[in-house]
């Protein structure tokens, strides 16, 4: 059953890659003879090609980038938490109450 699921996943990915790599059909006539409406219709990317390209981009590019970013954030934060906070210095501008010239 696991082998069948893996084979199905490989088939899905292979189909998505082949569909994403496909190109639009050739124009029905030379571009000089086409009007604006025909050019606009020809320039539309078929929905399946666009969908499969975004699907591949999401899973093969964005998911690894997201995982790498999370691992990097975890590593940096772990390193940051390995030491204590810096010593407290009582600066005047950090006080919660304001010191007025005529006193409190």
PDB file of C-alpha atoms in Angstrom, residues 9-99:
ATOM      1  CA  UNK A   9       2.758  10.665  -5.809  1.00  0.00           C
ATOM      2  CA  UNK A  10       5.601  10.229  -8.314  1.00  0.00           C
ATOM      3  CA  UNK A  11       3.038  10.023 -11.133  1.00  0.00           C
ATOM      4  CA  UNK A  12       1.309  13.215  -9.936  1.00  0.00           C
ATOM      5  CA  UNK A  13       4.599  15.119  -9.722  1.00  0.00           C
ATOM      6  CA  UNK A  14       5.725  13.796 -13.127  1.00  0.00           C
ATOM      7  CA  UNK A  15       2.413  14.908 -14.672  1.00  0.00           C
ATOM      8  CA  UNK A  16       2.631  18.356 -13.091  1.00  0.00           C
ATOM      9  CA  UNK A  17       6.198  18.834 -14.314  1.00  0.00           C
ATOM     10  CA  UNK A  18       5.363  17.754 -17.870  1.00  0.00           C
ATOM     11  CA  UNK A  19       2.284  20.007 -17.938  1.00  0.00           C
ATOM     12  CA  UNK A  20       4.179  22.967 -16.472  1.00  0.00           C
ATOM     13  CA  UNK A  21       6.929  22.556 -19.074  1.00  0.00           C
ATOM     14  CA  UNK A  22       4.466  22.519 -21.982  1.00  0.00           C
ATOM     15  CA  UNK A  23       4.131  25.550 -24.166  1.00  0.00           C
ATOM     16  CA  UNK A  24       1.174  27.350 -25.662  1.00  0.00           C
ATOM     17  CA  UNK A  25       0.101  26.155 -29.127  1.00  0.00           C
ATOM     18  CA  UNK A  26       1.471  28.007 -32.158  1.00  0.00           C
ATOM     19  CA  UNK A  27      -0.513  31.011 -33.396  1.00  0.00           C
ATOM     20  CA  UNK A  28      -3.304  30.227 -35.868  1.00  0.00           C
ATOM     21  CA  UNK A  29      -1.895  32.757 -38.352  1.00  0.00           C
ATOM     22  CA  UNK A  30       1.110  35.112 -38.536  1.00  0.00           C
ATOM     23  CA  UNK A  31       1.042  37.856 -35.876  1.00  0.00           C
ATOM     24  CA  UNK A  32       0.978  40.579 -38.570  1.00  0.00           C
ATOM     25  CA  UNK A  33      -2.402  39.310 -39.799  1.00  0.00           C
ATOM     26  CA  UNK A  34      -4.003  39.045 -36.339  1.00  0.00           C
ATOM     27  CA  UNK A  35      -6.197  41.772 -34.835  1.00  0.00           C
ATOM     28  CA  UNK A  36      -5.998  42.901 -31.202  1.00  0.00           C
ATOM     29  CA  UNK A  37      -8.681  40.483 -29.964  1.00  0.00           C
ATOM     30  CA  UNK A  38      -6.995  37.486 -31.598  1.00  0.00           C
ATOM     31  CA  UNK A  39      -3.613  38.476 -30.153  1.00  0.00           C
ATOM     32  CA  UNK A  40      -5.126  38.832 -26.672  1.00  0.00           C
ATOM     33  CA  UNK A  41      -6.795  35.406 -26.947  1.00  0.00           C
ATOM     34  CA  UNK A  42      -3.573  33.816 -28.172  1.00  0.00           C
ATOM     35  CA  UNK A  43      -1.494  35.300 -25.347  1.00  0.00           C
ATOM     36  CA  UNK A  44      -3.637  33.732 -22.599  1.00  0.00           C
ATOM     37  CA  UNK A  45      -1.820  30.911 -20.807  1.00  0.00           C
ATOM     38  CA  UNK A  46      -3.972  27.777 -20.498  1.00  0.00           C
ATOM     39  CA  UNK A  47      -5.218  27.326 -16.923  1.00  0.00           C
ATOM     40  CA  UNK A  48      -3.613  23.927 -16.397  1.00  0.00           C
ATOM     41  CA  UNK A  49      -0.153  25.165 -17.308  1.00  0.00           C
ATOM     42  CA  UNK A  50      -0.400  28.154 -14.970  1.00  0.00           C
ATOM     43  CA  UNK A  51      -1.877  26.056 -12.134  1.00  0.00           C
ATOM     44  CA  UNK A  52       0.836  23.409 -12.403  1.00  0.00           C
ATOM     45  CA  UNK A  53       3.618  25.991 -12.499  1.00  0.00           C
ATOM     46  CA  UNK A  54       2.338  27.615  -9.309  1.00  0.00           C
ATOM     47  CA  UNK A  55       1.832  24.204  -7.661  1.00  0.00           C
ATOM     48  CA  UNK A  56       5.434  23.246  -8.420  1.00  0.00           C
ATOM     49  CA  UNK A  57       6.717  26.655  -7.307  1.00  0.00           C
ATOM     50  CA  UNK A  58       4.833  26.344  -4.007  1.00  0.00           C
ATOM     51  CA  UNK A  59       6.038  22.863  -3.113  1.00  0.00           C
ATOM     52  CA  UNK A  60       9.521  22.822  -4.645  1.00  0.00           C
ATOM     53  CA  UNK A  61      10.594  26.400  -3.894  1.00  0.00           C
ATOM     54  CA  UNK A  62       8.481  28.043  -1.206  1.00  0.00           C
ATOM     55  CA  UNK A  63       8.144  25.112   1.199  1.00  0.00           C
ATOM     56  CA  UNK A  64      11.926  24.508   1.435  1.00  0.00           C
ATOM     57  CA  UNK A  65      12.490  28.261   1.810  1.00  0.00           C
ATOM     58  CA  UNK A  66       9.886  28.435   4.586  1.00  0.00           C
ATOM     59  CA  UNK A  67      11.409  25.454   6.391  1.00  0.00           C
ATOM     60  CA  UNK A  68      14.938  26.890   6.059  1.00  0.00           C
ATOM     61  CA  UNK A  69      13.745  30.232   7.422  1.00  0.00           C
ATOM     62  CA  UNK A  70      12.146  28.526  10.418  1.00  0.00           C
ATOM     63  CA  UNK A  71      15.269  26.499  11.148  1.00  0.00           C
ATOM     64  CA  UNK A  72      17.412  29.622  10.878  1.00  0.00           C
ATOM     65  CA  UNK A  73      15.119  31.569  13.226  1.00  0.00           C
ATOM     66  CA  UNK A  74      15.165  28.696  15.736  1.00  0.00           C
ATOM     67  CA  UNK A  75      18.973  28.495  15.572  1.00  0.00           C
ATOM     68  CA  UNK A  76      19.482  32.242  16.000  1.00  0.00           C
ATOM     69  CA  UNK A  77      16.964  32.474  18.855  1.00  0.00           C
ATOM     70  CA  UNK A  78      18.502  29.472  20.633  1.00  0.00           C
ATOM     71  CA  UNK A  79      21.915  31.117  20.391  1.00  0.00           C
ATOM     72  CA  UNK A  80      20.435  34.403  21.627  1.00  0.00           C
ATOM     73  CA  UNK A  81      18.798  32.753  24.652  1.00  0.00           C
ATOM     74  CA  UNK A  82      21.990  30.929  25.653  1.00  0.00           C
ATOM     75  CA  UNK A  83      23.219  33.975  27.556  1.00  0.00           C
ATOM     76  CA  UNK A  84      21.441  36.250  29.994  1.00  0.00           C
ATOM     77  CA  UNK A  85      20.238  39.778  29.396  1.00  0.00           C
ATOM     78  CA  UNK A  86      22.740  42.632  29.473  1.00  0.00           C
ATOM     79  CA  UNK A  87      23.215  44.479  32.783  1.00  0.00           C
ATOM     80  CA  UNK A  88      20.576  47.094  33.573  1.00  0.00           C
ATOM     81  CA  UNK A  89      21.661  50.717  33.287  1.00  0.00           C
ATOM     82  CA  UNK A  90      19.137  53.176  34.791  1.00  0.00           C
ATOM     83  CA  UNK A  91      19.003  55.821  32.059  1.00  0.00           C
ATOM     84  CA  UNK A  92      16.759  58.814  32.763  1.00  0.00           C
ATOM     85  CA  UNK A  93      14.827  58.463  29.506  1.00  0.00           C
ATOM     86  CA  UNK A  94      13.804  54.916  30.442  1.00  0.00           C
ATOM     87  CA  UNK A  95      11.904  55.958  33.572  1.00  0.00           C
ATOM     88  CA  UNK A  96       8.144  55.495  33.462  1.00  0.00           C
ATOM     89  CA  UNK A  97       7.441  58.797  35.222  1.00  0.00           C
ATOM     90  CA  UNK A  98       8.591  62.093  33.857  1.00  0.00           C
ATOM     91  CA  UNK A  99      10.720  64.348  36.002  1.00  0.00           C
TER      92      UNK A  99
END
